[in-house]
Amino acid sequence: MPTIHRLEPDLTTLHGYFSRERAPVLTIDPGDTVRYRTLEAGWRVEPFAGGDGDAYNAVPRFPGYAADEYGRGHAMIGPVAVRGAHPGMTLAVRIDTVIPNTWGTCLAGGWKSPVSARYGIEDQGVIHRWTLDTERMIGRNQHGHTVSLRPFMGVMGLPPDEAGRQSTTPPRLCGGNLDCKELIAGSTLYLPITVEGALFSTGDGHAVQGDGEVSITAIECGMERLDLTFDLRDDFPVTTPTAHTPTGWLTMGIGATLDDATYAALDAMFTLMQNQYGLERLDAIALASLTVDLHVTQIVNETVGVHAILPHGAIR
């Protein structure tokens, strides 16, 4: 019988970087489920009470956290190794349950970044503190604005096959800071395995986010419960993050420009359509023009992302 494992945030499981050298905190069999509780991306353990950027930066972080030791990136949990996972195989991550905690934060401006510079808001910003009602799946900020929640994990990925600590900021072909709002419960994410054991880590919970993540943050929150079920596929090769979601099949492109990311997403989608429907490449391209939608995943993570979606039932 598949086993349900549990991982809690502590100083043995938390880390703010990807690394092929980091030892797994848990080794599981294919088919097993891991039930996580995760931190807010910035390692904060209390809701923001209000005020300016200085007040936000003073919100307590996880006890014992030191950036030099644990990394300056998103607060991730893991890595989880999967027995039998080898480079060249595909890791399937089924997203079973995603339940946020009761608070989150969204920021716009107030710090130097290429995005804030484009908006002209490097020297002034706003901070919205959100109360999250996970029964009704509604968030409310201090101004009385409400939004519907659609929670997902911003970071899900494997370390690249490179020495040393690697940043959690950019998305990569093996996953990472994907920030794709379609990866909700009911989705399965497929990642090309880069290292022995896969060494999967996750973090950066989002209560809701629009395509683009245009202010650089979503409603950043911890997850009270995140259930992921892992499997291995040697019959479903992928070269970029790919997903089967409640909306449809999804392929992700990552690049230095939106053009690069777009054509990478489309190339992966054409290959997927060829394999799923037995099509020649030219036929896949023609049918994609009729059925596939393109979305800007995010524009704020050093490298940009575009995802292509083939809705269920679009081709019969």
mmCIF file with all atom_site columns, C-alpha atoms in Angstrom, residues 28-165:
data_model
loop_
_atom_site.group_PDB
_atom_site.id
_atom_site.type_symbol
_atom_site.label_atom_id
_atom_site.label_alt_id
_atom_site.label_comp_id
_atom_site.label_asym_id
_atom_site.label_entity_id
_atom_site.label_seq_id
_atom_site.pdbx_PDB_ins_code
_atom_site.Cartn_x
_atom_site.Cartn_y
_atom_site.Cartn_z
_atom_site.occupancy
_atom_site.B_iso_or_equiv
_atom_site.pdbx_formal_charge
_atom_site.auth_seq_id
_atom_site.auth_comp_id
_atom_site.auth_asym_id
_atom_site.auth_atom_id
_atom_site.pdbx_PDB_model_num
ATOM 1   C CA . ILE A 1 28  ? 9.968   7.483  -0.606  1.00 0.00 ? 28  ILE A CA 1
ATOM 2   C CA . ASP A 1 29  ? 8.728   4.840  -3.012  1.00 0.00 ? 29  ASP A CA 1
ATOM 3   C CA . PRO A 1 30  ? 6.898   5.673  -6.241  1.00 0.00 ? 30  PRO A CA 1
ATOM 4   C CA . GLY A 1 31  ? 3.196   6.007  -5.473  1.00 0.00 ? 31  GLY A CA 1
ATOM 5   C CA . ASP A 1 32  ? 3.762   7.438  -1.988  1.00 0.00 ? 32  ASP A CA 1
ATOM 6   C CA . THR A 1 33  ? 2.206   10.701 -0.801  1.00 0.00 ? 33  THR A CA 1
ATOM 7   C CA . VAL A 1 34  ? 3.949   13.441 1.166   1.00 0.00 ? 34  VAL A CA 1
ATOM 8   C CA . ARG A 1 35  ? 1.844   15.722 3.366   1.00 0.00 ? 35  ARG A CA 1
ATOM 9   C CA . TYR A 1 36  ? 3.617   19.041 3.885   1.00 0.00 ? 36  TYR A CA 1
ATOM 10  C CA . ARG A 1 37  ? 3.109   22.109 6.011   1.00 0.00 ? 37  ARG A CA 1
ATOM 11  C CA . THR A 1 38  ? 5.007   25.008 4.461   1.00 0.00 ? 38  THR A CA 1
ATOM 12  C CA . LEU A 1 39  ? 6.155   28.500 5.400   1.00 0.00 ? 39  LEU A CA 1
ATOM 13  C CA . GLU A 1 40  ? 5.465   31.794 3.677   1.00 0.00 ? 40  GLU A CA 1
ATOM 14  C CA . ALA A 1 41  ? 8.141   32.381 1.005   1.00 0.00 ? 41  ALA A CA 1
ATOM 15  C CA . GLY A 1 42  ? 10.027  34.960 3.094   1.00 0.00 ? 42  GLY A CA 1
ATOM 16  C CA . TRP A 1 43  ? 10.360  32.620 6.104   1.00 0.00 ? 43  TRP A CA 1
ATOM 17  C CA . ARG A 1 44  ? 7.905   34.726 8.138   1.00 0.00 ? 44  ARG A CA 1
ATOM 18  C CA . VAL A 1 45  ? 5.933   33.027 10.877  1.00 0.00 ? 45  VAL A CA 1
ATOM 19  C CA . GLU A 1 46  ? 3.500   35.796 11.872  1.00 0.00 ? 46  GLU A CA 1
ATOM 20  C CA . PRO A 1 47  ? 1.057   37.874 9.831   1.00 0.00 ? 47  PRO A CA 1
ATOM 21  C CA . PHE A 1 48  ? 2.024   41.420 8.914   1.00 0.00 ? 48  PHE A CA 1
ATOM 22  C CA . ALA A 1 49  ? 0.187   43.771 11.287  1.00 0.00 ? 49  ALA A CA 1
ATOM 23  C CA . GLY A 1 50  ? 0.469   46.880 9.117   1.00 0.00 ? 50  GLY A CA 1
ATOM 24  C CA . GLY A 1 51  ? 2.767   49.805 8.514   1.00 0.00 ? 51  GLY A CA 1
ATOM 25  C CA . ASP A 1 52  ? 5.581   50.490 6.072   1.00 0.00 ? 52  ASP A CA 1
ATOM 26  C CA . GLY A 1 53  ? 8.361   48.385 4.607   1.00 0.00 ? 53  GLY A CA 1
ATOM 27  C CA . ASP A 1 54  ? 10.432  48.603 7.767   1.00 0.00 ? 54  ASP A CA 1
ATOM 28  C CA . ALA A 1 55  ? 7.552   47.163 9.761   1.00 0.00 ? 55  ALA A CA 1
ATOM 29  C CA . TYR A 1 56  ? 7.145   44.380 7.223   1.00 0.00 ? 56  TYR A CA 1
ATOM 30  C CA . ASN A 1 57  ? 10.848  43.513 7.342   1.00 0.00 ? 57  ASN A CA 1
ATOM 31  C CA . ALA A 1 58  ? 10.602  43.307 11.121  1.00 0.00 ? 58  ALA A CA 1
ATOM 32  C CA . VAL A 1 59  ? 7.994   40.508 11.021  1.00 0.00 ? 59  VAL A CA 1
ATOM 33  C CA . PRO A 1 60  ? 9.622   37.543 12.821  1.00 0.00 ? 60  PRO A CA 1
ATOM 34  C CA . ARG A 1 61  ? 11.169  34.836 10.669  1.00 0.00 ? 61  ARG A CA 1
ATOM 35  C CA . PHE A 1 62  ? 11.482  31.156 11.477  1.00 0.00 ? 62  PHE A CA 1
ATOM 36  C CA . PRO A 1 63  ? 13.456  30.723 14.732  1.00 0.00 ? 63  PRO A CA 1
ATOM 37  C CA . GLY A 1 64  ? 17.085  29.953 13.977  1.00 0.00 ? 64  GLY A CA 1
ATOM 38  C CA . TYR A 1 65  ? 16.922  31.105 10.361  1.00 0.00 ? 65  TYR A CA 1
ATOM 39  C CA . ALA A 1 66  ? 20.183  32.617 9.112   1.00 0.00 ? 66  ALA A CA 1
ATOM 40  C CA . ALA A 1 67  ? 20.396  33.595 5.465   1.00 0.00 ? 67  ALA A CA 1
ATOM 41  C CA . ASP A 1 68  ? 24.065  32.654 5.088   1.00 0.00 ? 68  ASP A CA 1
ATOM 42  C CA . GLU A 1 69  ? 23.411  29.158 6.403   1.00 0.00 ? 69  GLU A CA 1
ATOM 43  C CA . TYR A 1 70  ? 19.989  28.330 4.986   1.00 0.00 ? 70  TYR A CA 1
ATOM 44  C CA . GLY A 1 71  ? 20.021  30.450 1.820   1.00 0.00 ? 71  GLY A CA 1
ATOM 45  C CA . ARG A 1 72  ? 18.346  33.702 0.843   1.00 0.00 ? 72  ARG A CA 1
ATOM 46  C CA . GLY A 1 73  ? 15.737  32.182 -1.436  1.00 0.00 ? 73  GLY A CA 1
ATOM 47  C CA . HIS A 1 74  ? 12.164  31.007 -0.932  1.00 0.00 ? 74  HIS A CA 1
ATOM 48  C CA . ALA A 1 75  ? 11.556  28.943 2.190   1.00 0.00 ? 75  ALA A CA 1
ATOM 49  C CA . MET A 1 76  ? 11.375  25.458 0.687   1.00 0.00 ? 76  MET A CA 1
ATOM 50  C CA . ILE A 1 77  ? 10.884  22.051 2.288   1.00 0.00 ? 77  ILE A CA 1
ATOM 51  C CA . GLY A 1 78  ? 12.791  18.957 1.210   1.00 0.00 ? 78  GLY A CA 1
ATOM 52  C CA . PRO A 1 79  ? 14.404  17.592 -0.721  1.00 0.00 ? 79  PRO A CA 1
ATOM 53  C CA . VAL A 1 80  ? 12.441  14.380 -1.170  1.00 0.00 ? 80  VAL A CA 1
ATOM 54  C CA . ALA A 1 81  ? 14.168  11.529 -2.991  1.00 0.00 ? 81  ALA A CA 1
ATOM 55  C CA . VAL A 1 82  ? 12.175  8.944  -4.937  1.00 0.00 ? 82  VAL A CA 1
ATOM 56  C CA . ARG A 1 83  ? 13.617  5.432  -5.119  1.00 0.00 ? 83  ARG A CA 1
ATOM 57  C CA . GLY A 1 84  ? 14.441  4.416  -8.664  1.00 0.00 ? 84  GLY A CA 1
ATOM 58  C CA . ALA A 1 85  ? 14.488  7.967  -10.036 1.00 0.00 ? 85  ALA A CA 1
ATOM 59  C CA . HIS A 1 86  ? 17.258  8.456  -12.582 1.00 0.00 ? 86  HIS A CA 1
ATOM 60  C CA . PRO A 1 87  ? 18.155  11.206 -15.047 1.00 0.00 ? 87  PRO A CA 1
ATOM 61  C CA . GLY A 1 88  ? 16.267  10.715 -18.289 1.00 0.00 ? 88  GLY A CA 1
ATOM 62  C CA . MET A 1 89  ? 13.064  9.630  -16.514 1.00 0.00 ? 89  MET A CA 1
ATOM 63  C CA . THR A 1 90  ? 10.071  11.835 -15.722 1.00 0.00 ? 90  THR A CA 1
ATOM 64  C CA . LEU A 1 91  ? 8.870   12.695 -12.223 1.00 0.00 ? 91  LEU A CA 1
ATOM 65  C CA . ALA A 1 92  ? 5.078   12.884 -11.934 1.00 0.00 ? 92  ALA A CA 1
ATOM 66  C CA . VAL A 1 93  ? 3.845   15.054 -9.055  1.00 0.00 ? 93  VAL A CA 1
ATOM 67  C CA . ARG A 1 94  ? 0.097   14.768 -8.460  1.00 0.00 ? 94  ARG A CA 1
ATOM 68  C CA . ILE A 1 95  ? -1.255  17.750 -6.519  1.00 0.00 ? 95  ILE A CA 1
ATOM 69  C CA . ASP A 1 96  ? -3.967  16.291 -4.286  1.00 0.00 ? 96  ASP A CA 1
ATOM 70  C CA . THR A 1 97  ? -4.685  18.967 -1.671  1.00 0.00 ? 97  THR A CA 1
ATOM 71  C CA . VAL A 1 98  ? -3.655  22.618 -1.268  1.00 0.00 ? 98  VAL A CA 1
ATOM 72  C CA . ILE A 1 99  ? -5.005  24.425 1.811   1.00 0.00 ? 99  ILE A CA 1
ATOM 73  C CA . PRO A 1 100 ? -3.541  27.842 2.763   1.00 0.00 ? 100 PRO A CA 1
ATOM 74  C CA . ASN A 1 101 ? -3.089  29.071 6.289   1.00 0.00 ? 101 ASN A CA 1
ATOM 75  C CA . THR A 1 102 ? -5.177  32.014 7.493   1.00 0.00 ? 102 THR A CA 1
ATOM 76  C CA . TRP A 1 103 ? -2.985  34.976 6.493   1.00 0.00 ? 103 TRP A CA 1
ATOM 77  C CA . GLY A 1 104 ? -0.899  36.263 3.616   1.00 0.00 ? 104 GLY A CA 1
ATOM 78  C CA . THR A 1 105 ? 0.744   39.371 2.177   1.00 0.00 ? 105 THR A CA 1
ATOM 79  C CA . CYS A 1 106 ? 1.029   41.055 -1.226  1.00 0.00 ? 106 CYS A CA 1
ATOM 80  C CA . LEU A 1 107 ? 3.556   43.815 -1.971  1.00 0.00 ? 107 LEU A CA 1
ATOM 81  C CA . ALA A 1 108 ? 3.911   46.278 -4.842  1.00 0.00 ? 108 ALA A CA 1
ATOM 82  C CA . GLY A 1 109 ? 6.925   48.564 -5.176  1.00 0.00 ? 109 GLY A CA 1
ATOM 83  C CA . GLY A 1 110 ? 9.110   49.977 -2.441  1.00 0.00 ? 110 GLY A CA 1
ATOM 84  C CA . TRP A 1 111 ? 12.309  48.187 -3.453  1.00 0.00 ? 111 TRP A CA 1
ATOM 85  C CA . LYS A 1 112 ? 14.660  48.292 -6.384  1.00 0.00 ? 112 LYS A CA 1
ATOM 86  C CA . SER A 1 113 ? 13.945  45.822 -9.159  1.00 0.00 ? 113 SER A CA 1
ATOM 87  C CA . PRO A 1 114 ? 13.647  45.963 -12.951 1.00 0.00 ? 114 PRO A CA 1
ATOM 88  C CA . VAL A 1 115 ? 9.879   45.545 -12.638 1.00 0.00 ? 115 VAL A CA 1
ATOM 89  C CA . SER A 1 116 ? 9.438   48.315 -10.071 1.00 0.00 ? 116 SER A CA 1
ATOM 90  C CA . ALA A 1 117 ? 11.665  50.558 -12.191 1.00 0.00 ? 117 ALA A CA 1
ATOM 91  C CA . ARG A 1 118 ? 9.374   50.058 -15.195 1.00 0.00 ? 118 ARG A CA 1
ATOM 92  C CA . TYR A 1 119 ? 6.385   51.096 -13.073 1.00 0.00 ? 119 TYR A CA 1
ATOM 93  C CA . GLY A 1 120 ? 8.249   53.985 -11.433 1.00 0.00 ? 120 GLY A CA 1
ATOM 94  C CA . ILE A 1 121 ? 7.546   52.667 -7.924  1.00 0.00 ? 121 ILE A CA 1
ATOM 95  C CA . GLU A 1 122 ? 11.004  51.797 -6.587  1.00 0.00 ? 122 GLU A CA 1
ATOM 96  C CA . ASP A 1 123 ? 10.841  54.531 -3.934  1.00 0.00 ? 123 ASP A CA 1
ATOM 97  C CA . GLN A 1 124 ? 7.279   54.001 -2.786  1.00 0.00 ? 124 GLN A CA 1
ATOM 98  C CA . GLY A 1 125 ? 5.196   50.908 -2.304  1.00 0.00 ? 125 GLY A CA 1
ATOM 99  C CA . VAL A 1 126 ? 2.133   49.382 -0.724  1.00 0.00 ? 126 VAL A CA 1
ATOM 100 C CA . ILE A 1 127 ? 1.687   46.291 1.408   1.00 0.00 ? 127 ILE A CA 1
ATOM 101 C CA . HIS A 1 128 ? -1.650  44.521 1.509   1.00 0.00 ? 128 HIS A CA 1
ATOM 102 C CA . ARG A 1 129 ? -2.208  42.218 4.448   1.00 0.00 ? 129 ARG A CA 1
ATOM 103 C CA . TRP A 1 130 ? -4.758  39.511 3.765   1.00 0.00 ? 130 TRP A CA 1
ATOM 104 C CA . THR A 1 131 ? -7.010  37.431 5.980   1.00 0.00 ? 131 THR A CA 1
ATOM 105 C CA . LEU A 1 132 ? -7.734  34.100 4.284   1.00 0.00 ? 132 LEU A CA 1
ATOM 106 C CA . ASP A 1 133 ? -11.040 32.304 4.824   1.00 0.00 ? 133 ASP A CA 1
ATOM 107 C CA . THR A 1 134 ? -10.251 28.776 3.696   1.00 0.00 ? 134 THR A CA 1
ATOM 108 C CA . GLU A 1 135 ? -13.820 27.563 4.250   1.00 0.00 ? 135 GLU A CA 1
ATOM 109 C CA . ARG A 1 136 ? -15.333 30.038 1.778   1.00 0.00 ? 136 ARG A CA 1
ATOM 110 C CA . MET A 1 137 ? -12.034 30.409 -0.127  1.00 0.00 ? 137 MET A CA 1
ATOM 111 C CA . ILE A 1 138 ? -12.136 34.207 0.070   1.00 0.00 ? 138 ILE A CA 1
ATOM 112 C CA . GLY A 1 139 ? -9.380  36.646 0.984   1.00 0.00 ? 139 GLY A CA 1
ATOM 113 C CA . ARG A 1 140 ? -9.957  40.119 2.442   1.00 0.00 ? 140 ARG A CA 1
ATOM 114 C CA . ASN A 1 141 ? -7.340  42.862 2.812   1.00 0.00 ? 141 ASN A CA 1
ATOM 115 C CA . GLN A 1 142 ? -7.137  45.807 5.211   1.00 0.00 ? 142 GLN A CA 1
ATOM 116 C CA . HIS A 1 143 ? -8.952  48.040 2.702   1.00 0.00 ? 143 HIS A CA 1
ATOM 117 C CA . GLY A 1 144 ? -11.948 45.721 2.444   1.00 0.00 ? 144 GLY A CA 1
ATOM 118 C CA . HIS A 1 145 ? -11.084 44.372 -1.000  1.00 0.00 ? 145 HIS A CA 1
ATOM 119 C CA . THR A 1 146 ? -12.003 40.717 -1.470  1.00 0.00 ? 146 THR A CA 1
ATOM 120 C CA . VAL A 1 147 ? -10.721 38.120 -3.925  1.00 0.00 ? 147 VAL A CA 1
ATOM 121 C CA . SER A 1 148 ? -11.525 34.475 -4.547  1.00 0.00 ? 148 SER A CA 1
ATOM 122 C CA . LEU A 1 149 ? -8.733  32.138 -3.529  1.00 0.00 ? 149 LEU A CA 1
ATOM 123 C CA . ARG A 1 150 ? -7.188  29.624 -5.949  1.00 0.00 ? 150 ARG A CA 1
ATOM 124 C CA . PRO A 1 151 ? -4.189  28.249 -4.070  1.00 0.00 ? 151 PRO A CA 1
ATOM 125 C CA . PHE A 1 152 ? -1.109  26.657 -5.602  1.00 0.00 ? 152 PHE A CA 1
ATOM 126 C CA . MET A 1 153 ? 2.617   26.319 -4.957  1.00 0.00 ? 153 MET A CA 1
ATOM 127 C CA . GLY A 1 154 ? 4.868   28.828 -6.688  1.00 0.00 ? 154 GLY A CA 1
ATOM 128 C CA . VAL A 1 155 ? 8.023   26.698 -6.370  1.00 0.00 ? 155 VAL A CA 1
ATOM 129 C CA . MET A 1 156 ? 8.066   23.014 -7.256  1.00 0.00 ? 156 MET A CA 1
ATOM 130 C CA . GLY A 1 157 ? 11.219  21.607 -8.722  1.00 0.00 ? 157 GLY A CA 1
ATOM 131 C CA . LEU A 1 158 ? 14.424  19.640 -8.844  1.00 0.00 ? 158 LEU A CA 1
ATOM 132 C CA . PRO A 1 159 ? 18.008  20.880 -8.625  1.00 0.00 ? 159 PRO A CA 1
ATOM 133 C CA . PRO A 1 160 ? 19.862  21.389 -11.894 1.00 0.00 ? 160 PRO A CA 1
ATOM 134 C CA . ASP A 1 161 ? 22.806  19.067 -12.465 1.00 0.00 ? 161 ASP A CA 1
ATOM 135 C CA . GLU A 1 162 ? 25.287  21.761 -11.485 1.00 0.00 ? 162 GLU A CA 1
ATOM 136 C CA . ALA A 1 163 ? 27.684  22.094 -8.556  1.00 0.00 ? 163 ALA A CA 1
ATOM 137 C CA . GLY A 1 164 ? 26.935  24.359 -5.621  1.00 0.00 ? 164 GLY A CA 1
ATOM 138 C CA . ARG A 1 165 ? 23.877  26.236 -4.415  1.00 0.00 ? 165 ARG A CA 1
#
